[in-house]
Amino acid sequence: QVSLVESGGGSVQAGGSLTLSCQVSGYAYNSGCIAWFRQAPGKEREGVAGLDNDGSARYSKNVEGRFTITRHSAKISPYGQTVYLQMNRVEPEDSAMYYCAADTLECRYGLGADRFAHWGQGTQVTVSG
């Protein structure tokens, strides 16, 4: 059973940095996408960054150049992996609940929330200033 657990959220001043972590277990597909989404009150869930098994990363235009998605281990392991979202030069508009998600289709198929099968519970990020 796939499990995703996010951590690292909190409050940060505008212009600062924050790193989110997603501990993934039970996921060992040969292809697929691990992605970060966010959802602010009253808004749709938005895909911000995705990472394929080969290390290819995709970003939404809102965060490209400021956010970086990485994986702790070079290879996918059924024993678990950790995927990070490094958030730099954060803005008040980045405030949202951030979710980690996984799907067997690669990220090049898009970061639409509807097609992701597995989700974590989310971690809140609040940017002030």
mmCIF file with all atom_site columns, N, CA, C and O in Angstrom, residues 68-97:
data_model
loop_
_atom_site.group_PDB
_atom_site.id
_atom_site.type_symbol
_atom_site.label_atom_id
_atom_site.label_alt_id
_atom_site.label_comp_id
_atom_site.label_asym_id
_atom_site.label_entity_id
_atom_site.label_seq_id
_atom_site.pdbx_PDB_ins_code
_atom_site.Cartn_x
_atom_site.Cartn_y
_atom_site.Cartn_z
_atom_site.occupancy
_atom_site.B_iso_or_equiv
_atom_site.pdbx_formal_charge
_atom_site.auth_seq_id
_atom_site.auth_comp_id
_atom_site.auth_asym_id
_atom_site.auth_atom_id
_atom_site.pdbx_PDB_model_num
ATOM 1   N N  . THR A 1 68 ? 12.528 23.967 -6.070 1.00 0.00 ? 68 THR A N  1
ATOM 2   C CA . THR A 1 68 ? 13.277 22.849 -6.627 1.00 0.00 ? 68 THR A CA 1
ATOM 3   C C  . THR A 1 68 ? 12.789 21.557 -5.996 1.00 0.00 ? 68 THR A C  1
ATOM 4   O O  . THR A 1 68 ? 12.721 21.448 -4.759 1.00 0.00 ? 68 THR A O  1
ATOM 5   N N  . ILE A 1 69 ? 12.478 20.575 -6.833 1.00 0.00 ? 69 ILE A N  1
ATOM 6   C CA . ILE A 1 69 ? 12.057 19.263 -6.352 1.00 0.00 ? 69 ILE A CA 1
ATOM 7   C C  . ILE A 1 69 ? 13.207 18.284 -6.539 1.00 0.00 ? 69 ILE A C  1
ATOM 8   O O  . ILE A 1 69 ? 13.835 18.236 -7.601 1.00 0.00 ? 69 ILE A O  1
ATOM 9   N N  . THR A 1 70 ? 13.521 17.541 -5.491 1.00 0.00 ? 70 THR A N  1
ATOM 10  C CA . THR A 1 70 ? 14.621 16.576 -5.548 1.00 0.00 ? 70 THR A CA 1
ATOM 11  C C  . THR A 1 70 ? 14.217 15.307 -4.807 1.00 0.00 ? 70 THR A C  1
ATOM 12  O O  . THR A 1 70 ? 13.260 15.292 -4.033 1.00 0.00 ? 70 THR A O  1
ATOM 13  N N  . ARG A 1 71 ? 15.000 14.261 -5.045 1.00 0.00 ? 71 ARG A N  1
ATOM 14  C CA . ARG A 1 71 ? 14.794 12.984 -4.369 1.00 0.00 ? 71 ARG A CA 1
ATOM 15  C C  . ARG A 1 71 ? 16.039 12.651 -3.583 1.00 0.00 ? 71 ARG A C  1
ATOM 16  O O  . ARG A 1 71 ? 17.160 12.846 -4.057 1.00 0.00 ? 71 ARG A O  1
ATOM 17  N N  . HIS A 1 72 ? 15.862 12.119 -2.385 1.00 0.00 ? 72 HIS A N  1
ATOM 18  C CA . HIS A 1 72 ? 17.019 11.814 -1.535 1.00 0.00 ? 72 HIS A CA 1
ATOM 19  C C  . HIS A 1 72 ? 17.876 10.727 -2.141 1.00 0.00 ? 72 HIS A C  1
ATOM 20  O O  . HIS A 1 72 ? 19.103 10.813 -2.154 1.00 0.00 ? 72 HIS A O  1
ATOM 21  N N  . SER A 1 73 ? 17.239 9.681  -2.655 1.00 0.00 ? 73 SER A N  1
ATOM 22  C CA . SER A 1 73 ? 18.011 8.574  -3.204 1.00 0.00 ? 73 SER A CA 1
ATOM 23  C C  . SER A 1 73 ? 17.948 8.623  -4.720 1.00 0.00 ? 73 SER A C  1
ATOM 24  O O  . SER A 1 73 ? 16.981 9.070  -5.304 1.00 0.00 ? 73 SER A O  1
ATOM 25  N N  . ALA A 1 74 ? 18.995 8.142  -5.355 1.00 0.00 ? 74 ALA A N  1
ATOM 26  C CA . ALA A 1 74 ? 19.058 8.196  -6.814 1.00 0.00 ? 74 ALA A CA 1
ATOM 27  C C  . ALA A 1 74 ? 18.096 7.206  -7.459 1.00 0.00 ? 74 ALA A C  1
ATOM 28  O O  . ALA A 1 74 ? 17.640 7.398  -8.574 1.00 0.00 ? 74 ALA A O  1
ATOM 29  N N  . LYS A 1 75 ? 17.788 6.151  -6.747 1.00 0.00 ? 75 LYS A N  1
ATOM 30  C CA . LYS A 1 75 ? 16.942 5.115  -7.306 1.00 0.00 ? 75 LYS A CA 1
ATOM 31  C C  . LYS A 1 75 ? 15.675 4.953  -6.482 1.00 0.00 ? 75 LYS A C  1
ATOM 32  O O  . LYS A 1 75 ? 15.650 5.239  -5.294 1.00 0.00 ? 75 LYS A O  1
ATOM 33  N N  . ILE A 1 76 ? 14.673 4.437  -7.136 1.00 0.00 ? 76 ILE A N  1
ATOM 34  C CA . ILE A 1 76 ? 13.432 4.161  -6.435 1.00 0.00 ? 76 ILE A CA 1
ATOM 35  C C  . ILE A 1 76 ? 13.591 2.872  -5.657 1.00 0.00 ? 76 ILE A C  1
ATOM 36  O O  . ILE A 1 76 ? 14.112 1.891  -6.150 1.00 0.00 ? 76 ILE A O  1
ATOM 37  N N  . SER A 1 77 ? 13.126 2.885  -4.450 1.00 0.00 ? 77 SER A N  1
ATOM 38  C CA . SER A 1 77 ? 13.234 1.694  -3.618 1.00 0.00 ? 77 SER A CA 1
ATOM 39  C C  . SER A 1 77 ? 11.883 1.349  -3.034 1.00 0.00 ? 77 SER A C  1
ATOM 40  O O  . SER A 1 77 ? 11.154 2.243  -2.597 1.00 0.00 ? 77 SER A O  1
ATOM 41  N N  . PRO A 1 78 ? 11.526 0.061  -3.027 1.00 0.00 ? 78 PRO A N  1
ATOM 42  C CA . PRO A 1 78 ? 10.256 -0.298 -2.381 1.00 0.00 ? 78 PRO A CA 1
ATOM 43  C C  . PRO A 1 78 ? 10.283 -0.060 -0.890 1.00 0.00 ? 78 PRO A C  1
ATOM 44  O O  . PRO A 1 78 ? 9.228  -0.063 -0.243 1.00 0.00 ? 78 PRO A O  1
ATOM 45  N N  . TYR A 1 79 ? 11.488 0.160  -0.349 1.00 0.00 ? 79 TYR A N  1
ATOM 46  C CA . TYR A 1 79 ? 11.595 0.409  1.085  1.00 0.00 ? 79 TYR A CA 1
ATOM 47  C C  . TYR A 1 79 ? 11.354 1.870  1.435  1.00 0.00 ? 79 TYR A C  1
ATOM 48  O O  . TYR A 1 79 ? 11.317 2.236  2.598  1.00 0.00 ? 79 TYR A O  1
ATOM 49  N N  . GLY A 1 80 ? 11.230 2.701  0.406  1.00 0.00 ? 80 GLY A N  1
ATOM 50  C CA . GLY A 1 80 ? 10.884 4.085  0.677  1.00 0.00 ? 80 GLY A CA 1
ATOM 51  C C  . GLY A 1 80 ? 11.825 5.058  0.012  1.00 0.00 ? 80 GLY A C  1
ATOM 52  O O  . GLY A 1 80 ? 12.949 4.722  -0.360 1.00 0.00 ? 80 GLY A O  1
ATOM 53  N N  . GLN A 1 81 ? 11.354 6.264  -0.133 1.00 0.00 ? 81 GLN A N  1
ATOM 54  C CA . GLN A 1 81 ? 12.141 7.356  -0.693 1.00 0.00 ? 81 GLN A CA 1
ATOM 55  C C  . GLN A 1 81 ? 11.606 8.649  -0.097 1.00 0.00 ? 81 GLN A C  1
ATOM 56  O O  . GLN A 1 81 ? 10.467 8.712  0.366  1.00 0.00 ? 81 GLN A O  1
ATOM 57  N N  . THR A 1 82 ? 12.432 9.661  -0.118 1.00 0.00 ? 82 THR A N  1
ATOM 58  C CA . THR A 1 82 ? 12.017 10.977 0.355  1.00 0.00 ? 82 THR A CA 1
ATOM 59  C C  . THR A 1 82 ? 12.164 11.968 -0.780 1.00 0.00 ? 82 THR A C  1
ATOM 60  O O  . THR A 1 82 ? 13.219 12.042 -1.417 1.00 0.00 ? 82 THR A O  1
ATOM 61  N N  . VAL A 1 83 ? 11.126 12.696 -1.029 1.00 0.00 ? 83 VAL A N  1
ATOM 62  C CA . VAL A 1 83 ? 11.125 13.729 -2.064 1.00 0.00 ? 83 VAL A CA 1
ATOM 63  C C  . VAL A 1 83 ? 10.972 15.081 -1.388 1.00 0.00 ? 83 VAL A C  1
ATOM 64  O O  . VAL A 1 83 ? 10.106 15.252 -0.525 1.00 0.00 ? 83 VAL A O  1
ATOM 65  N N  . TYR A 1 84 ? 11.806 16.012 -1.784 1.00 0.00 ? 84 TYR A N  1
ATOM 66  C CA . TYR A 1 84 ? 11.836 17.327 -1.153 1.00 0.00 ? 84 TYR A CA 1
ATOM 67  C C  . TYR A 1 84 ? 11.321 18.406 -2.102 1.00 0.00 ? 84 TYR A C  1
ATOM 68  O O  . TYR A 1 84 ? 11.442 18.295 -3.321 1.00 0.00 ? 84 TYR A O  1
ATOM 69  N N  . LEU A 1 85 ? 10.785 19.449 -1.527 1.00 0.00 ? 85 LEU A N  1
ATOM 70  C CA . LEU A 1 85 ? 10.463 20.654 -2.271 1.00 0.00 ? 85 LEU A CA 1
ATOM 71  C C  . LEU A 1 85 ? 11.163 21.818 -1.569 1.00 0.00 ? 85 LEU A C  1
ATOM 72  O O  . LEU A 1 85 ? 10.752 22.236 -0.479 1.00 0.00 ? 85 LEU A O  1
ATOM 73  N N  . GLN A 1 86 ? 12.239 22.286 -2.179 1.00 0.00 ? 86 GLN A N  1
ATOM 74  C CA . GLN A 1 86 ? 12.959 23.441 -1.652 1.00 0.00 ? 86 GLN A CA 1
ATOM 75  C C  . GLN A 1 86 ? 12.286 24.694 -2.185 1.00 0.00 ? 86 GLN A C  1
ATOM 76  O O  . GLN A 1 86 ? 12.228 24.894 -3.398 1.00 0.00 ? 86 GLN A O  1
ATOM 77  N N  . MET A 1 87 ? 11.803 25.529 -1.270 1.00 0.00 ? 87 MET A N  1
ATOM 78  C CA . MET A 1 87 ? 11.072 26.738 -1.650 1.00 0.00 ? 87 MET A CA 1
ATOM 79  C C  . MET A 1 87 ? 11.922 27.944 -1.290 1.00 0.00 ? 87 MET A C  1
ATOM 80  O O  . MET A 1 87 ? 12.193 28.197 -0.120 1.00 0.00 ? 87 MET A O  1
ATOM 81  N N  . ASN A 1 88 ? 12.356 28.688 -2.289 1.00 0.00 ? 88 ASN A N  1
ATOM 82  C CA . ASN A 1 88 ? 13.174 29.879 -2.081 1.00 0.00 ? 88 ASN A CA 1
ATOM 83  C C  . ASN A 1 88 ? 12.411 31.120 -2.521 1.00 0.00 ? 88 ASN A C  1
ATOM 84  O O  . ASN A 1 88 ? 11.514 31.048 -3.356 1.00 0.00 ? 88 ASN A O  1
ATOM 85  N N  . ARG A 1 89 ? 12.791 32.243 -1.969 1.00 0.00 ? 89 ARG A N  1
ATOM 86  C CA . ARG A 1 89 ? 12.176 33.545 -2.314 1.00 0.00 ? 89 ARG A CA 1
ATOM 87  C C  . ARG A 1 89 ? 10.659 33.437 -2.290 1.00 0.00 ? 89 ARG A C  1
ATOM 88  O O  . ARG A 1 89 ? 9.978  33.822 -3.240 1.00 0.00 ? 89 ARG A O  1
ATOM 89  N N  . VAL A 1 90 ? 10.151 32.899 -1.199 1.00 0.00 ? 90 VAL A N  1
ATOM 90  C CA . VAL A 1 90 ? 8.711  32.663 -1.117 1.00 0.00 ? 90 VAL A CA 1
ATOM 91  C C  . VAL A 1 90 ? 7.959  33.985 -1.083 1.00 0.00 ? 90 VAL A C  1
ATOM 92  O O  . VAL A 1 90 ? 8.477  35.021 -0.640 1.00 0.00 ? 90 VAL A O  1
ATOM 93  N N  . GLU A 1 91 ? 6.734  33.918 -1.549 1.00 0.00 ? 91 GLU A N  1
ATOM 94  C CA . GLU A 1 91 ? 5.855  35.084 -1.642 1.00 0.00 ? 91 GLU A CA 1
ATOM 95  C C  . GLU A 1 91 ? 4.564  34.779 -0.888 1.00 0.00 ? 91 GLU A C  1
ATOM 96  O O  . GLU A 1 91 ? 4.205  33.607 -0.703 1.00 0.00 ? 91 GLU A O  1
ATOM 97  N N  . PRO A 1 92 ? 3.842  35.815 -0.454 1.00 0.00 ? 92 PRO A N  1
ATOM 98  C CA . PRO A 1 92 ? 2.567  35.557 0.232  1.00 0.00 ? 92 PRO A CA 1
ATOM 99  C C  . PRO A 1 92 ? 1.624  34.686 -0.591 1.00 0.00 ? 92 PRO A C  1
ATOM 100 O O  . PRO A 1 92 ? 0.852  33.902 -0.013 1.00 0.00 ? 92 PRO A O  1
ATOM 101 N N  . GLU A 1 93 ? 1.721  34.785 -1.919 1.00 0.00 ? 93 GLU A N  1
ATOM 102 C CA . GLU A 1 93 ? 0.866  33.965 -2.795 1.00 0.00 ? 93 GLU A CA 1
ATOM 103 C C  . GLU A 1 93 ? 1.212  32.481 -2.734 1.00 0.00 ? 93 GLU A C  1
ATOM 104 O O  . GLU A 1 93 ? 0.466  31.645 -3.253 1.00 0.00 ? 93 GLU A O  1
ATOM 105 N N  . ASP A 1 94 ? 2.328  32.142 -2.137 1.00 0.00 ? 94 ASP A N  1
ATOM 106 C CA . ASP A 1 94 ? 2.708  30.736 -1.980 1.00 0.00 ? 94 ASP A CA 1
ATOM 107 C C  . ASP A 1 94 ? 2.026  30.089 -0.775 1.00 0.00 ? 94 ASP A C  1
ATOM 108 O O  . ASP A 1 94 ? 2.156  28.880 -0.564 1.00 0.00 ? 94 ASP A O  1
ATOM 109 N N  . SER A 1 95 ? 1.336  30.866 0.023  1.00 0.00 ? 95 SER A N  1
ATOM 110 C CA . SER A 1 95 ? 0.637  30.334 1.192  1.00 0.00 ? 95 SER A CA 1
ATOM 111 C C  . SER A 1 95 ? -0.453 29.363 0.748  1.00 0.00 ? 95 SER A C  1
ATOM 112 O O  . SER A 1 95 ? -1.298 29.715 -0.085 1.00 0.00 ? 95 SER A O  1
ATOM 113 N N  . ALA A 1 96 ? -0.421 28.160 1.294  1.00 0.00 ? 96 ALA A N  1
ATOM 114 C CA . ALA A 1 96 ? -1.386 27.127 0.903  1.00 0.00 ? 96 ALA A CA 1
ATOM 115 C C  . ALA A 1 96 ? -1.119 25.870 1.706  1.00 0.00 ? 96 ALA A C  1
ATOM 116 O O  . ALA A 1 96 ? -0.100 25.760 2.395  1.00 0.00 ? 96 ALA A O  1
ATOM 117 N N  . MET A 1 97 ? -2.026 24.918 1.594  1.00 0.00 ? 97 MET A N  1
ATOM 118 C CA . MET A 1 97 ? -1.753 23.572 2.056  1.00 0.00 ? 97 MET A CA 1
ATOM 119 C C  . MET A 1 97 ? -1.016 22.864 0.924  1.00 0.00 ? 97 MET A C  1
ATOM 120 O O  . MET A 1 97 ? -1.465 22.897 -0.226 1.00 0.00 ? 97 MET A O  1
#
